[in-house]
Amino acid sequence: PFRLKAFVLQLGCRSSVFVMAPASSSPITYLGASGVSALAFFPLWKAAAIGQSGYEVAGKGYWQKYFEAMKPPWRGSLVVIGGMTWARAAIFYGSDVGSQYMRQQGFGTGVSATVPSLLVSIFAQTVNQPFVRSSIMLQNPGEELAKKTFPNIAMLRHLAATKGLASLWTGLDAAILKTAPKYMTAVVIKDYMGLWLAPVDPKDKTAVLLKSAKVAVTAGVAGAVLTNPLDVVRNEMFKTEEGMVTCMTRMSREDGAKWLFRGIGKNWVAVAAPIASTIFLTDRFKVWFGC
């Protein structure tokens, strides 16, 4: 039957959205897709970082403040874009290759989808954390170090000199608790939705694109919304140097449950859009370049 044939083709076809890519796929497709997404959506990341950190920006209404936060100067943009590019590429490529390997060893879809993404996410977040912290702190409109020629380096030196080298990894616990589940959720949804959605004819380009888009958007939004509170905690820890539990306790005492949703309107777009774009573009790049 056609539906069974199409489903079997999906499992092995390069344009399948069940597994983003076979292990033989070039990591260049992942790097390219991640780079395009990071560059295109940096202004949204900037607005989300300002909103979650509680920094004040000019403007009266919600949208005026939102667009004001997105505007240049884009402090630390090269570091942010570079960090996002390699990290997302590594997470999705490592997840796909690791997932396929684990399936070949007899592991189920659930374990194969979660373990590789979890491990690679933890590694990527740990390496990027000093640059994430410096970049977020530079988004403060009143930050003097943002005027330096190399603002991220200036901020890193300032933190190391005034608060110690270990301060560069302040908030790493919250960051890992946020990043690892975010990408793990995205990868699991991406893999499982390929099974749940009705198979499409690989020759029907419109149907293939729509299915890929559905998977990408759902995976991105779910990962962003579920982990927003941990984004808020991490950014607050950057400002106050508090421990994660102390920080959460204080915000709950001062704001009740409102802090859980701080900046979520900006964050679900800023996080979901590049994740969805990376998933979708990687799938498209593989097809276009025959990887």
Coordinates of C-alpha atoms in Angstrom, one line a residue:
P1 CA 0.0 0.0 0.0
F2 CA 1.1 3.5 -0.7
R3 CA 1.1 4.7 2.9
L4 CA 3.2 1.8 4.0
K5 CA 5.6 2.3 1.2
A6 CA 5.9 6.1 1.8
F7 CA 6.6 5.4 5.5
V8 CA 9.4 3.0 4.7
L9 CA 10.8 5.5 2.3
Q10 CA 10.8 8.1 5.0
L11 CA 12.9 6.0 7.3
G12 CA 15.7 5.8 4.8
C13 CA 15.2 8.8 2.6
R14 CA 17.5 11.8 2.9
S15 CA 14.6 14.2 3.0
S16 CA 13.0 12.4 6.0
V17 CA 12.1 14.4 9.1
F18 CA 12.0 11.3 11.3
V19 CA 15.8 11.5 11.7
M20 CA 17.2 14.8 10.6
A21 CA 20.1 13.2 8.9
P22 CA 21.9 9.9 8.5
A23 CA 25.2 9.5 10.2
S24 CA 27.0 10.0 6.8
S25 CA 25.6 13.5 6.5
S26 CA 28.1 16.3 6.4
P27 CA 28.2 18.5 9.5
I28 CA 28.5 21.4 7.2
T29 CA 24.8 21.3 6.5
Y30 CA 24.1 21.6 10.2
L31 CA 26.7 24.4 10.6
G32 CA 25.3 26.3 7.7
A33 CA 21.7 26.0 8.9
S34 CA 22.7 27.0 12.5
G35 CA 24.7 30.0 11.3
V36 CA 21.9 31.4 9.1
S37 CA 19.4 31.0 11.9
A38 CA 21.7 32.6 14.5
L39 CA 22.4 35.6 12.3
A40 CA 18.8 36.1 11.3
F41 CA 17.4 35.9 14.8
F42 CA 20.0 37.7 16.8
P43 CA 17.9 40.9 17.4
L44 CA 15.2 38.6 18.9
W45 CA 17.8 37.0 21.2
K46 CA 18.9 40.5 22.3
A47 CA 15.3 41.6 23.1
A48 CA 14.7 38.4 25.1
A49 CA 17.9 38.7 27.0
I50 CA 17.1 42.3 28.0
G51 CA 13.5 41.3 29.0
Q52 CA 14.5 38.3 31.1
S53 CA 17.3 40.2 32.8
G54 CA 15.0 43.0 33.8
Y55 CA 17.1 45.7 32.2
E56 CA 15.2 49.0 31.5
V57 CA 14.8 50.2 28.0
A58 CA 13.2 53.4 26.6
G59 CA 9.6 53.3 25.4
K60 CA 6.1 53.4 26.8
G61 CA 4.2 50.5 25.5
Y62 CA 5.1 46.8 25.2
W63 CA 5.8 46.9 21.4
Q64 CA 7.8 50.1 21.6
K65 CA 10.0 48.7 24.3
Y66 CA 10.3 45.4 22.3
F67 CA 11.5 47.1 19.1
E68 CA 13.8 49.4 21.1
A69 CA 15.4 46.3 22.7
M70 CA 15.9 44.8 19.2
K71 CA 17.6 47.8 17.8
P72 CA 21.4 48.3 17.5
P73 CA 23.9 48.6 19.0
W74 CA 24.2 44.8 18.9
R75 CA 26.8 44.4 21.6
G76 CA 28.7 41.1 21.5
S77 CA 26.9 40.0 18.4
L78 CA 29.8 38.2 16.8
V79 CA 30.4 36.2 20.0
V80 CA 26.7 35.3 20.4
I81 CA 26.2 34.4 16.7
G82 CA 29.4 32.3 16.7
G83 CA 28.6 30.6 19.9
M84 CA 25.0 29.8 18.9
T85 CA 26.2 28.5 15.5
W86 CA 28.7 25.9 16.7
A87 CA 26.7 24.9 19.7
R88 CA 23.4 24.3 17.9
A89 CA 25.2 22.5 15.0
A90 CA 27.1 20.3 17.5
I91 CA 23.9 19.5 19.4
F92 CA 21.8 18.6 16.4
Y93 CA 24.5 16.8 14.5
G94 CA 25.7 14.9 17.6
S95 CA 22.2 14.1 18.6
D96 CA 21.3 12.7 15.1
V97 CA 24.5 10.7 14.8
G98 CA 24.4 9.5 18.4
S99 CA 20.7 8.6 18.1
Q100 CA 21.3 6.6 14.9
Y101 CA 24.2 4.7 16.5
M102 CA 22.2 3.9 19.6
R103 CA 19.3 2.6 17.5
Q104 CA 21.8 0.3 15.6
Q105 CA 22.9 -1.0 19.0
G106 CA 19.3 -1.9 19.8
F107 CA 18.2 1.0 22.0
G108 CA 14.7 2.3 21.8
T109 CA 13.6 5.6 20.2
G110 CA 13.1 7.4 23.5
V111 CA 16.6 6.6 24.9
S112 CA 18.3 7.1 21.6
A113 CA 16.7 10.5 21.2
T114 CA 17.4 11.8 24.7
V115 CA 20.8 10.6 25.8
P116 CA 23.0 12.0 22.9
S117 CA 21.2 15.4 22.9
L118 CA 21.5 15.6 26.7
L119 CA 25.3 14.9 26.7
V120 CA 26.2 17.2 23.8
S121 CA 24.0 20.0 25.2
I122 CA 25.8 19.8 28.6
F123 CA 29.2 20.0 26.9
A124 CA 28.2 22.9 24.6
Q125 CA 26.7 24.9 27.4
T126 CA 29.7 24.4 29.6
V127 CA 32.1 25.6 26.9
N128 CA 29.9 28.6 26.0
Q129 CA 28.9 29.7 29.5
P130 CA 31.5 32.5 29.9
F131 CA 30.7 34.0 26.6
V132 CA 26.9 33.7 27.3
R133 CA 27.3 35.5 30.5
S134 CA 29.5 38.3 29.1
S135 CA 27.1 38.8 26.1
I136 CA 24.0 39.0 28.3
M137 CA 25.6 41.5 30.7
L138 CA 26.6 43.6 27.7
Q139 CA 23.0 44.1 26.8
N140 CA 22.4 46.3 29.8
P141 CA 21.9 49.7 28.1
G142 CA 24.0 51.4 30.8
E143 CA 27.0 49.1 30.6
E144 CA 30.2 51.1 30.0
L145 CA 32.2 48.1 28.9
A146 CA 30.0 47.7 25.9
K147 CA 31.8 50.7 24.4
K148 CA 35.1 48.8 24.3
T149 CA 36.6 47.6 21.0
F150 CA 36.3 44.0 22.1
P151 CA 33.5 44.2 24.7
N152 CA 33.2 40.5 25.5
I153 CA 36.9 40.2 26.3
A154 CA 36.7 43.4 28.4
M155 CA 33.7 41.9 30.3
L156 CA 35.4 38.6 30.8
R157 CA 38.5 40.3 32.2
H158 CA 36.4 42.5 34.5
L159 CA 34.5 39.5 35.9
A160 CA 37.7 37.5 36.4
A161 CA 39.4 40.4 38.1
T162 CA 36.6 41.5 40.4
K163 CA 34.7 38.3 41.1
G164 CA 37.2 35.5 40.4
L165 CA 37.7 33.1 37.5
A166 CA 34.9 30.8 38.7
S167 CA 32.4 33.7 38.2
L168 CA 32.6 33.1 34.5
W169 CA 30.6 30.0 35.0
T170 CA 28.0 31.5 37.4
G171 CA 24.6 30.3 36.5
L172 CA 25.9 27.1 34.8
D173 CA 23.6 24.9 36.8
A174 CA 20.6 26.8 35.7
A175 CA 21.9 27.1 32.2
I176 CA 22.4 23.3 31.9
L177 CA 19.0 22.7 33.4
K178 CA 17.6 25.1 30.8
T179 CA 19.6 24.2 27.7
A180 CA 19.8 20.4 28.0
P181 CA 16.0 19.9 28.4
K182 CA 15.3 22.5 25.7
Y183 CA 17.3 20.8 23.0
M184 CA 16.4 17.3 24.3
T185 CA 12.7 18.3 24.1
A186 CA 13.2 19.6 20.6
V187 CA 15.1 16.5 19.4
V188 CA 12.6 14.1 21.0
I189 CA 9.6 15.9 19.4
K190 CA 11.4 16.1 16.1
D191 CA 12.0 12.3 16.1
Y192 CA 8.6 11.2 17.5
M193 CA 6.6 13.6 15.3
G194 CA 8.2 11.9 12.3
L195 CA 6.4 8.7 13.4
W196 CA 3.1 10.3 14.5
L197 CA 2.4 12.4 11.4
A198 CA 0.9 10.7 8.4
P199 CA 3.6 9.7 5.8
V200 CA 3.9 11.9 2.7
D201 CA 5.0 11.1 -0.8
P202 CA 8.7 12.1 -1.0
K203 CA 8.1 13.3 -4.5
D204 CA 5.5 15.8 -3.3
K205 CA 7.7 18.7 -2.4
T206 CA 5.0 20.8 -0.8
A207 CA 3.9 18.0 1.5
V208 CA 7.5 17.3 2.5
L209 CA 8.1 21.0 3.2
L210 CA 4.9 21.3 5.3
K211 CA 5.7 18.2 7.3
S212 CA 9.2 19.4 8.0
A213 CA 7.9 22.8 9.0
K214 CA 5.3 21.3 11.4
V215 CA 8.0 19.3 13.1
A216 CA 10.5 22.1 13.3
V217 CA 8.0 24.7 14.7
T218 CA 6.5 22.3 17.3
A219 CA 9.9 21.2 18.5
G220 CA 11.2 24.8 18.8
V221 CA 8.1 26.2 20.6
A222 CA 7.9 23.4 23.1
G223 CA 11.6 23.6 24.1
A224 CA 11.4 27.4 24.5
V225 CA 8.2 27.6 26.6
L226 CA 9.1 24.7 28.9
T227 CA 12.5 26.2 29.9
N228 CA 11.7 29.9 30.1
P229 CA 11.8 30.0 34.0
L230 CA 15.4 28.7 33.9
D231 CA 16.4 31.4 31.5
V232 CA 15.1 33.9 33.9
V233 CA 17.0 32.4 36.8
R234 CA 20.2 32.2 34.9
N235 CA 20.1 35.8 33.8
E236 CA 19.1 37.0 37.3
M237 CA 22.1 35.1 38.7
F238 CA 24.4 36.9 36.3
K239 CA 23.3 40.2 37.9
T240 CA 23.2 39.2 41.6
E241 CA 25.9 36.4 41.9
E242 CA 23.3 34.4 43.9
G243 CA 23.1 30.6 43.9
M244 CA 20.2 29.1 41.9
V245 CA 18.0 28.1 44.8
T246 CA 18.6 31.4 46.7
C247 CA 17.8 33.3 43.5
M248 CA 14.6 31.4 42.9
T249 CA 13.5 31.8 46.5
R250 CA 14.1 35.6 46.5
M251 CA 12.2 36.1 43.2
S252 CA 9.3 34.0 44.5
R253 CA 9.2 36.1 47.6
E254 CA 9.4 39.4 45.8
D255 CA 7.2 38.7 42.7
G256 CA 5.3 35.5 43.5
A257 CA 4.9 33.2 40.5
K258 CA 5.2 36.1 38.0
W259 CA 8.9 35.7 37.5
L260 CA 8.3 32.3 35.9
F261 CA 6.8 34.1 32.9
R262 CA 9.2 37.0 32.8
G263 CA 10.1 37.7 29.2
I264 CA 8.3 34.7 27.9
G265 CA 6.6 36.7 25.1
K266 CA 10.0 37.6 23.7
N267 CA 11.7 34.3 24.7
W268 CA 9.4 31.8 23.0
V269 CA 10.0 33.7 19.7
A270 CA 13.7 34.3 20.2
V271 CA 14.4 30.7 21.1
A272 CA 11.8 28.8 19.1
A273 CA 12.4 30.6 15.9
P274 CA 16.1 29.8 15.5
I275 CA 15.7 26.2 16.8
A276 CA 12.8 25.6 14.3
S277 CA 14.8 27.3 11.6
T278 CA 17.9 25.2 12.3
I279 CA 15.9 22.0 12.1
F280 CA 14.0 23.0 9.0
L281 CA 17.1 24.4 7.1
T282 CA 19.3 21.5 8.0
D283 CA 16.7 19.2 6.4
R284 CA 16.5 21.4 3.3
F285 CA 20.2 21.9 3.0
K286 CA 20.7 18.1 2.9
V287 CA 18.2 17.8 0.1
W288 CA 19.6 20.8 -1.9
F289 CA 23.3 19.7 -1.6
G290 CA 22.6 16.0 -1.8
C291 CA 24.2 15.1 1.5

